[in-house]
mmCIF file of C-alpha atoms in Angstrom:
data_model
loop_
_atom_site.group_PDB
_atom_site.id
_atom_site.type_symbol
_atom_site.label_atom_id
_atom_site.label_comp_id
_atom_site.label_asym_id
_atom_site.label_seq_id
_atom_site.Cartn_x
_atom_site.Cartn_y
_atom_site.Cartn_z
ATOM 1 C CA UNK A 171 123.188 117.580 111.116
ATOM 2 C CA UNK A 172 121.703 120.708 109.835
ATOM 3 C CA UNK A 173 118.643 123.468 111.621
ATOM 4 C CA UNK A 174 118.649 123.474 115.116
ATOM 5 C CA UNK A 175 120.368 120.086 116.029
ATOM 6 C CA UNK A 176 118.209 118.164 113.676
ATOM 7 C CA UNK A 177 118.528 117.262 110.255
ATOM 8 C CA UNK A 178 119.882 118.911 107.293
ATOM 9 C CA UNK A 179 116.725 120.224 104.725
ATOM 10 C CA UNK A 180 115.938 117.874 102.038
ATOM 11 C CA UNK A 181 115.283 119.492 98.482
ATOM 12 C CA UNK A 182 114.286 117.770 95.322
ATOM 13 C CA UNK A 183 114.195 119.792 92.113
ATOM 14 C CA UNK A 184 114.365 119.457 88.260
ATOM 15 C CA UNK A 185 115.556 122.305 86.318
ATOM 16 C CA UNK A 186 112.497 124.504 86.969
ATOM 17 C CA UNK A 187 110.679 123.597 90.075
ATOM 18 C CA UNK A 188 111.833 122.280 93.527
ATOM 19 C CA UNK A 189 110.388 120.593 96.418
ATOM 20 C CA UNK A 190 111.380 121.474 100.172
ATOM 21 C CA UNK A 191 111.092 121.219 103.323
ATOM 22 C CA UNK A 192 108.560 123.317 105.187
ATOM 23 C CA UNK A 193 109.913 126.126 106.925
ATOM 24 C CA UNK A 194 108.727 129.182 109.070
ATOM 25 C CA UNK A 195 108.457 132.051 106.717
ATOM 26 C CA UNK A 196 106.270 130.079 104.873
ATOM 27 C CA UNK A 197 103.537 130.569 107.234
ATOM 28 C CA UNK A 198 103.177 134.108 105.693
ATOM 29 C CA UNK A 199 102.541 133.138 102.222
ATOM 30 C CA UNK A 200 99.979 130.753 103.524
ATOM 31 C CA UNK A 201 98.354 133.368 105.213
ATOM 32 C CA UNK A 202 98.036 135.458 102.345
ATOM 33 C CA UNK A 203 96.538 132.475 100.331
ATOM 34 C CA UNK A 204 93.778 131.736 103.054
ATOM 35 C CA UNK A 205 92.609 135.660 103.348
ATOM 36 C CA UNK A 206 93.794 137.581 99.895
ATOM 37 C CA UNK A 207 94.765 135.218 97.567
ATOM 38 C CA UNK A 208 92.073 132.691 97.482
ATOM 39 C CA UNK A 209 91.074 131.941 93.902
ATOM 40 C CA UNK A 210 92.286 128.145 94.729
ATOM 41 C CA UNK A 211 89.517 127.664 96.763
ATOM 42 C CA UNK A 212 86.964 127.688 94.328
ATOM 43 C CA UNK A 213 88.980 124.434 93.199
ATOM 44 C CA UNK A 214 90.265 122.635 95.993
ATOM 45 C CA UNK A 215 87.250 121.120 97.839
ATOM 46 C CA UNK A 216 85.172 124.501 97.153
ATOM 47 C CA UNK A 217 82.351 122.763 99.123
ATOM 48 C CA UNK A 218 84.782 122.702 102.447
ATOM 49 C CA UNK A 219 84.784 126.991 102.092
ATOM 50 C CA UNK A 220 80.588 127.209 101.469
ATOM 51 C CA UNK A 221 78.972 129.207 104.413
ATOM 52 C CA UNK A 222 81.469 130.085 107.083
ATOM 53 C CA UNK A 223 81.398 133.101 109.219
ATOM 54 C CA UNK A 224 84.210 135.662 109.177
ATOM 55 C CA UNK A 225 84.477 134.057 112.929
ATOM 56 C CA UNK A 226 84.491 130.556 111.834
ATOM 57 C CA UNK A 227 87.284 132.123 109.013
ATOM 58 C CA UNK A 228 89.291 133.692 111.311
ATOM 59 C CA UNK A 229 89.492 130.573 114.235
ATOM 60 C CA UNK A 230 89.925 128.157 111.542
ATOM 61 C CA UNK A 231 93.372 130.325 110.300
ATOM 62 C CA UNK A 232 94.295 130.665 114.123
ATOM 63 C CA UNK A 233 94.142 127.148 114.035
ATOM 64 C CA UNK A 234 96.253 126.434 110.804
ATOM 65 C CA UNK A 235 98.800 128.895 112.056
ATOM 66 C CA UNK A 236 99.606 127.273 115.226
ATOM 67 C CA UNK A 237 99.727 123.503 113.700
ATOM 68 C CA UNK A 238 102.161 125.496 110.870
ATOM 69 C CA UNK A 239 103.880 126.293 113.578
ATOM 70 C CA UNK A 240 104.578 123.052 114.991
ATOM 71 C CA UNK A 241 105.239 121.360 111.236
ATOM 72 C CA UNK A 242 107.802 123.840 111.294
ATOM 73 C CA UNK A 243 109.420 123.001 114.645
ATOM 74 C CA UNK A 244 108.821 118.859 113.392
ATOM 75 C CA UNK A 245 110.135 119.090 110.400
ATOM 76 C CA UNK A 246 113.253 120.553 111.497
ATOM 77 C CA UNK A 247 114.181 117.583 113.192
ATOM 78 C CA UNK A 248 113.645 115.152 110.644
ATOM 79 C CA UNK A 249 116.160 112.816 110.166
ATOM 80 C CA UNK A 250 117.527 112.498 106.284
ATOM 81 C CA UNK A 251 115.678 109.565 105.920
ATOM 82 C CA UNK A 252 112.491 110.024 107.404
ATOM 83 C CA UNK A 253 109.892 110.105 104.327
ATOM 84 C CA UNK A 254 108.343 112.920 104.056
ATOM 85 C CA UNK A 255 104.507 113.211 103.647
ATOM 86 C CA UNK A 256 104.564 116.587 101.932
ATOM 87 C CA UNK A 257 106.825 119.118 100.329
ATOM 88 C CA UNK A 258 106.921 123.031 99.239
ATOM 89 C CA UNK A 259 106.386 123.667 95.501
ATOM 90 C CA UNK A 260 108.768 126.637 94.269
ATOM 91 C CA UNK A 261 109.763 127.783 91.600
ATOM 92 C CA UNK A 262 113.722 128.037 90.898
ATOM 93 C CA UNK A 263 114.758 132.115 90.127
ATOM 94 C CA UNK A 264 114.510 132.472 86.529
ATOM 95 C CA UNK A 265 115.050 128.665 86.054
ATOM 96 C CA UNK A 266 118.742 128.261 86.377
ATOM 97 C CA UNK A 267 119.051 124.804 86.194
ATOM 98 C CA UNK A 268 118.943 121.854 88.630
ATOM 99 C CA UNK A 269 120.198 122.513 92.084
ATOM 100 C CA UNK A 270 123.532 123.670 92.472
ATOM 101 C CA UNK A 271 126.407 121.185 94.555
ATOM 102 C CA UNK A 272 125.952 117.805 93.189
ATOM 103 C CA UNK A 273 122.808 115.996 94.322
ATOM 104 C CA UNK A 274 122.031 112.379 93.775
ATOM 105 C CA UNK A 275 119.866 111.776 90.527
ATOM 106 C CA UNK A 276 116.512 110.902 91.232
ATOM 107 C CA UNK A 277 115.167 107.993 88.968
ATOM 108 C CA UNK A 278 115.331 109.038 85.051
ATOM 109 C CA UNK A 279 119.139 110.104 84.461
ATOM 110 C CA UNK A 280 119.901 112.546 82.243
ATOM 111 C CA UNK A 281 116.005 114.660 83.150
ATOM 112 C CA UNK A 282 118.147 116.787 85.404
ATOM 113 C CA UNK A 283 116.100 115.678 88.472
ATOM 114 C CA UNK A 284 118.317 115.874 91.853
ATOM 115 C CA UNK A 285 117.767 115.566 95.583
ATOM 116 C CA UNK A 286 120.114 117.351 97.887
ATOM 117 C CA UNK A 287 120.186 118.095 101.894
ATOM 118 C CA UNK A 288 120.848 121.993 102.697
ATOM 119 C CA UNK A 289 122.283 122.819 105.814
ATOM 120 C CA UNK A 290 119.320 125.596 106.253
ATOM 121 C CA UNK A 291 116.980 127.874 104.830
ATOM 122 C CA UNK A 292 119.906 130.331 103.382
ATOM 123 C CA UNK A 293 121.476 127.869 101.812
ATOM 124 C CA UNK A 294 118.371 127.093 99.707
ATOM 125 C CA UNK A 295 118.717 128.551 96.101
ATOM 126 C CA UNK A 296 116.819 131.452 95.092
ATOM 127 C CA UNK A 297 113.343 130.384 94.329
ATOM 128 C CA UNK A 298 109.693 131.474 95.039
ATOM 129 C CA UNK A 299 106.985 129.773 97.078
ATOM 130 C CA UNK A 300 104.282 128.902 95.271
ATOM 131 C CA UNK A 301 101.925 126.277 96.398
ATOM 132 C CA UNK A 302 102.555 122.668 98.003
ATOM 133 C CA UNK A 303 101.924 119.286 97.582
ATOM 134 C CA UNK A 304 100.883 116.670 100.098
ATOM 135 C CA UNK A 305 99.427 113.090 101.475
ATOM 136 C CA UNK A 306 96.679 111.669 103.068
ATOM 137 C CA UNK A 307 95.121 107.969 103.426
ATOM 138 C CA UNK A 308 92.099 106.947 102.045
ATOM 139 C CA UNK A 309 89.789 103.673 102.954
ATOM 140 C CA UNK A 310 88.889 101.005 100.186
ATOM 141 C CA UNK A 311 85.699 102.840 99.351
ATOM 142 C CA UNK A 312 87.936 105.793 98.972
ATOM 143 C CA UNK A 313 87.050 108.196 101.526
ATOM 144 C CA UNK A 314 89.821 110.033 103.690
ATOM 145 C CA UNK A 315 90.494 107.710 106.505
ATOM 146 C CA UNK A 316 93.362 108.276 108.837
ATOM 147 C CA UNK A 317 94.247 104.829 108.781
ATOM 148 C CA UNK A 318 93.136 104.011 105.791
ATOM 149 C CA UNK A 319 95.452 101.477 103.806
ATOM 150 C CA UNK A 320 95.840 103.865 100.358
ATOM 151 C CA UNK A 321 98.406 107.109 100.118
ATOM 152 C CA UNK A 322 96.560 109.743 97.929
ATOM 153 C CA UNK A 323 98.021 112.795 97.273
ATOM 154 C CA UNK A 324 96.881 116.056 96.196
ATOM 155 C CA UNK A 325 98.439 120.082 95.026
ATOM 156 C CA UNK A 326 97.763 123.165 95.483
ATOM 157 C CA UNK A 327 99.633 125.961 92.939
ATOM 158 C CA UNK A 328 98.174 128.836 95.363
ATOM 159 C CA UNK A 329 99.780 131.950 93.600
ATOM 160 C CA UNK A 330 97.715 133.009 90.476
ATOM 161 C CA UNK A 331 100.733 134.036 88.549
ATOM 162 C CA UNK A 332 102.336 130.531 88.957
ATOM 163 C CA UNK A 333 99.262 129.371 86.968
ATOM 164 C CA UNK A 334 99.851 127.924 83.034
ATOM 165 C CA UNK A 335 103.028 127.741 83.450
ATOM 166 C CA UNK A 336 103.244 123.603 83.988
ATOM 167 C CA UNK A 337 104.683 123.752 87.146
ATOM 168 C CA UNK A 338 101.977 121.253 88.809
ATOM 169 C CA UNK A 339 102.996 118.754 86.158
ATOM 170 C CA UNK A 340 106.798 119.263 87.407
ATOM 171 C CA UNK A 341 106.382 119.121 90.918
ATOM 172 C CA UNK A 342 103.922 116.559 90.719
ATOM 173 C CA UNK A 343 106.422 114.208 88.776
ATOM 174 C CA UNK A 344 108.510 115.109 91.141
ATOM 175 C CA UNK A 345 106.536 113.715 94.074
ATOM 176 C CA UNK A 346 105.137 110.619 92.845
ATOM 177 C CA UNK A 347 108.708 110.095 91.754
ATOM 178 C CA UNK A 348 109.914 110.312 95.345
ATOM 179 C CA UNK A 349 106.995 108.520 96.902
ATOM 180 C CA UNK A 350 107.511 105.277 94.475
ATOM 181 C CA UNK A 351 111.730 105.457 95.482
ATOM 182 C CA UNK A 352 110.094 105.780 99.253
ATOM 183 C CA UNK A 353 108.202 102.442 98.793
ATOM 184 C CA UNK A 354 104.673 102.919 97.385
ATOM 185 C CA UNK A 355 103.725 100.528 94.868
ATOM 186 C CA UNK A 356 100.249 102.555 93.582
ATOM 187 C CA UNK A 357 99.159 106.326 94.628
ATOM 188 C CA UNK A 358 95.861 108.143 94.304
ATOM 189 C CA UNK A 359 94.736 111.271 93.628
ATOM 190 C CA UNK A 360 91.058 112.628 94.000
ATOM 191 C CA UNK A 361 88.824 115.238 92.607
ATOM 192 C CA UNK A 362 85.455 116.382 91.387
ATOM 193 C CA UNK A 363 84.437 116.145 87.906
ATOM 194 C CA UNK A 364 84.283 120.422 87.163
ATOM 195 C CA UNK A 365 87.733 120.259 88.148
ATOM 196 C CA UNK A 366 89.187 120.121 84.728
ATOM 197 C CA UNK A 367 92.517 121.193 84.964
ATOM 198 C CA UNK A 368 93.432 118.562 88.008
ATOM 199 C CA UNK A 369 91.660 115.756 85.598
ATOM 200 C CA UNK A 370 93.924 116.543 82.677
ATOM 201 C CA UNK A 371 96.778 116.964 85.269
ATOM 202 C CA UNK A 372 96.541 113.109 86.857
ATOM 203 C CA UNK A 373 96.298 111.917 83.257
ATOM 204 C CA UNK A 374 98.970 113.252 82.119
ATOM 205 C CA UNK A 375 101.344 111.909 84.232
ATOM 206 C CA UNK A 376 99.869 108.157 84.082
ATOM 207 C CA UNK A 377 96.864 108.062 86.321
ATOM 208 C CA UNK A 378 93.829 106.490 85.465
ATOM 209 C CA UNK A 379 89.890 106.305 86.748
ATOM 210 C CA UNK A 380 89.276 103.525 89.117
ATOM 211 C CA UNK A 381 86.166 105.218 90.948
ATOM 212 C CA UNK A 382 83.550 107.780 90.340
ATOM 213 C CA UNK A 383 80.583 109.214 92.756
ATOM 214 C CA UNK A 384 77.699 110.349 90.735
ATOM 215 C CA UNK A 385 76.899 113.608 92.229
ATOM 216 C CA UNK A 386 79.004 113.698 95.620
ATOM 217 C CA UNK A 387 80.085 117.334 95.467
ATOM 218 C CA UNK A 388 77.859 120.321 95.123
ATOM 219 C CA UNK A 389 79.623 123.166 93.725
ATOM 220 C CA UNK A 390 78.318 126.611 93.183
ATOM 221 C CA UNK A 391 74.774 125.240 92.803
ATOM 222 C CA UNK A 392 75.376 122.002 90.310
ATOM 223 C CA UNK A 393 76.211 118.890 91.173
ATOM 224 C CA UNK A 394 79.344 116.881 90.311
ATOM 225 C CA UNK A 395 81.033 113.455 90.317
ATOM 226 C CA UNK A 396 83.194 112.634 92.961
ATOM 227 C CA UNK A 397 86.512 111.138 90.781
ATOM 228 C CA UNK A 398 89.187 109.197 92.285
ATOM 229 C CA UNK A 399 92.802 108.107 90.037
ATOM 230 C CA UNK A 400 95.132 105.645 90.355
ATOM 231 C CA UNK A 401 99.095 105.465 89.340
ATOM 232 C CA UNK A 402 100.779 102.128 89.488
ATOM 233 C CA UNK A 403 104.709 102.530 90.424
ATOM 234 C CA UNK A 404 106.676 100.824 87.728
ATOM 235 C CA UNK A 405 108.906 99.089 90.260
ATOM 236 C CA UNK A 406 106.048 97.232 91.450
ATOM 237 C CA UNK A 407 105.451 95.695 88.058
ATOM 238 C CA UNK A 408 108.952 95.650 87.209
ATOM 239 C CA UNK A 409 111.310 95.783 89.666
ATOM 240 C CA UNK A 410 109.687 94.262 92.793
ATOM 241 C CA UNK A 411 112.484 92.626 94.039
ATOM 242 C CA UNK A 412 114.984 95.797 93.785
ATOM 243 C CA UNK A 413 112.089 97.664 95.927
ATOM 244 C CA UNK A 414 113.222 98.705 99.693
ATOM 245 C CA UNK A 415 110.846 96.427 100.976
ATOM 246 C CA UNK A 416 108.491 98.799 102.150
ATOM 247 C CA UNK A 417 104.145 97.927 101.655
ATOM 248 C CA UNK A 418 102.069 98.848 99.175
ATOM 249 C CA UNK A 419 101.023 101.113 101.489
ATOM 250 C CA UNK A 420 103.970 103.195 101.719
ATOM 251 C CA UNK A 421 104.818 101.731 104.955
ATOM 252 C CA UNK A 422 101.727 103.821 106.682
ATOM 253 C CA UNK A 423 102.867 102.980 110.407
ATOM 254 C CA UNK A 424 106.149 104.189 109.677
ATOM 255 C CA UNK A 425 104.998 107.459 108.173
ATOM 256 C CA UNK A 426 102.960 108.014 110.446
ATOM 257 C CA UNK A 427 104.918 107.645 113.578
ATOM 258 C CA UNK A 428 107.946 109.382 112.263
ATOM 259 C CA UNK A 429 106.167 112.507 110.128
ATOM 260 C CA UNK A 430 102.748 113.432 111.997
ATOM 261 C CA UNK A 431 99.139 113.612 110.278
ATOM 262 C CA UNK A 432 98.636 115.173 106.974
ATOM 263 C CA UNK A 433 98.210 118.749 105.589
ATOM 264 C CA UNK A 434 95.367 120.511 105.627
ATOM 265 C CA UNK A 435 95.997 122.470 102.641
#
């Protein structure tokens, strides 16, 4: 048992980048990406940001803060096994290695890829907050559905100076990594075709076209193709039978009853 009664903080790290739990001080950073740092914006679903009032700015951020505010109280009663629909991306100080204490290899031995349970935040190893990654569901024609049957997932590297560096492509790899050892058997990821850097991004780590708009998105006056990607998890081609039995799904109920709704960053 770890923060506040609840479980201990699960962590999942290579020897650059690690994946954590959500936690309160990371409200602040979000902050600062939603009113000072916002470059990501013009990347992540720019046509979401087109138009709003500093009003409709400023209650939208009121109400981010106070759902942050209750992922953090959730989260910090997770049990060690609950699955976990998203995760912190930060970067390791001055990339020491894989996390310290002995964690359990994650799938690839000898890639220096561990997951570990902390106690609480100060046990965490030094490392800076930089972004997150996250799910959501998707319908069969591919549109965000709350109970839609298909787990899609999606990044944000927020901090400009995290940028170039491939730290999506870690923490990514990461991710899927964990969500295929969770149960999924095939995960999406979605974009528009200017997005050029999240295209190269899903290919690079094994995803490939399965659907394409013609001009969904408008984005800063022309008009793109709405893209959606598809990874197959090598266990269920492989190793079906060695699977946790979990759907294809990801076992949707059970996510959802036991980790909330989605992020909205």
């Amino acid at each position: 048992m770890g923060r506040d009664g609840g479980a201990d903080m699960l962590a999942l790290s290579d020897d650059i980048v690690i994946l954590r739990d959500f936690i309160q001080a990371d409200i602040e950073d979000y902050v600062h990406w939603e009113t000072v740092e916002t470059e990501w914006k013009l990347w992540d679903a720019p046509w979401e940001h087109v138009g709003q009032t500093d009003a409709q700015r400023a209650a939208a951020l009121a109400d981010d803060v106070a759902w942050m505010r209750g992922l953090a109280r959730e989260v910090a009663l997770f049990r060690d096994d609950a699955p976990r629909r998203r995760f912190e991306v930060c970067v390791l100080d001055g990339g020491e290695g894989p996390l310290d204490g002995g964690g359990a290899p994650l799938r690839g031995e000898g890639h220096g890829r561990t997951r570990r349970f902390y106690s609480g935040e100060e046990g965490l190893p030094p490392a800076l907050h930089i972004g997150g990654v996250s799910t959501y569901r998707i319908d069969d024609d591919f549109s965000i559905a709350k109970d839609g049957p298909h787990l899609a997932l999606g990044i944000d590297i927020n901090s400009m100076s995290a940028r170039g560096h491939g730290y999506a492509l870690r923490a990514l790899r990461l991710f899927t990594e964990y969500l295929f050892e969770e149960g999924a058997s095939e995960l999406y990821s979605q974009t528009w075709s200017g997005n050029e850097r999240m295209i190269g991004l899903a290919r690079r780590l094994g995803f490939t076209e399965c659907r394409r708009k013609p001009g969904q998105r408008e984005v800063r006056g022309r008009r793109y193709d709405g893209l959606t990607f598809i990874l197959k998890s090598p266990c269920a081609t492989v190793c079906r039978s060695s699977c946790r039995g979990r759907d294809k799904s990801g076992n949707r109920k059970d996510w959802d009853r036991r980790t909330g709704q989605g992020s909205p960053y």
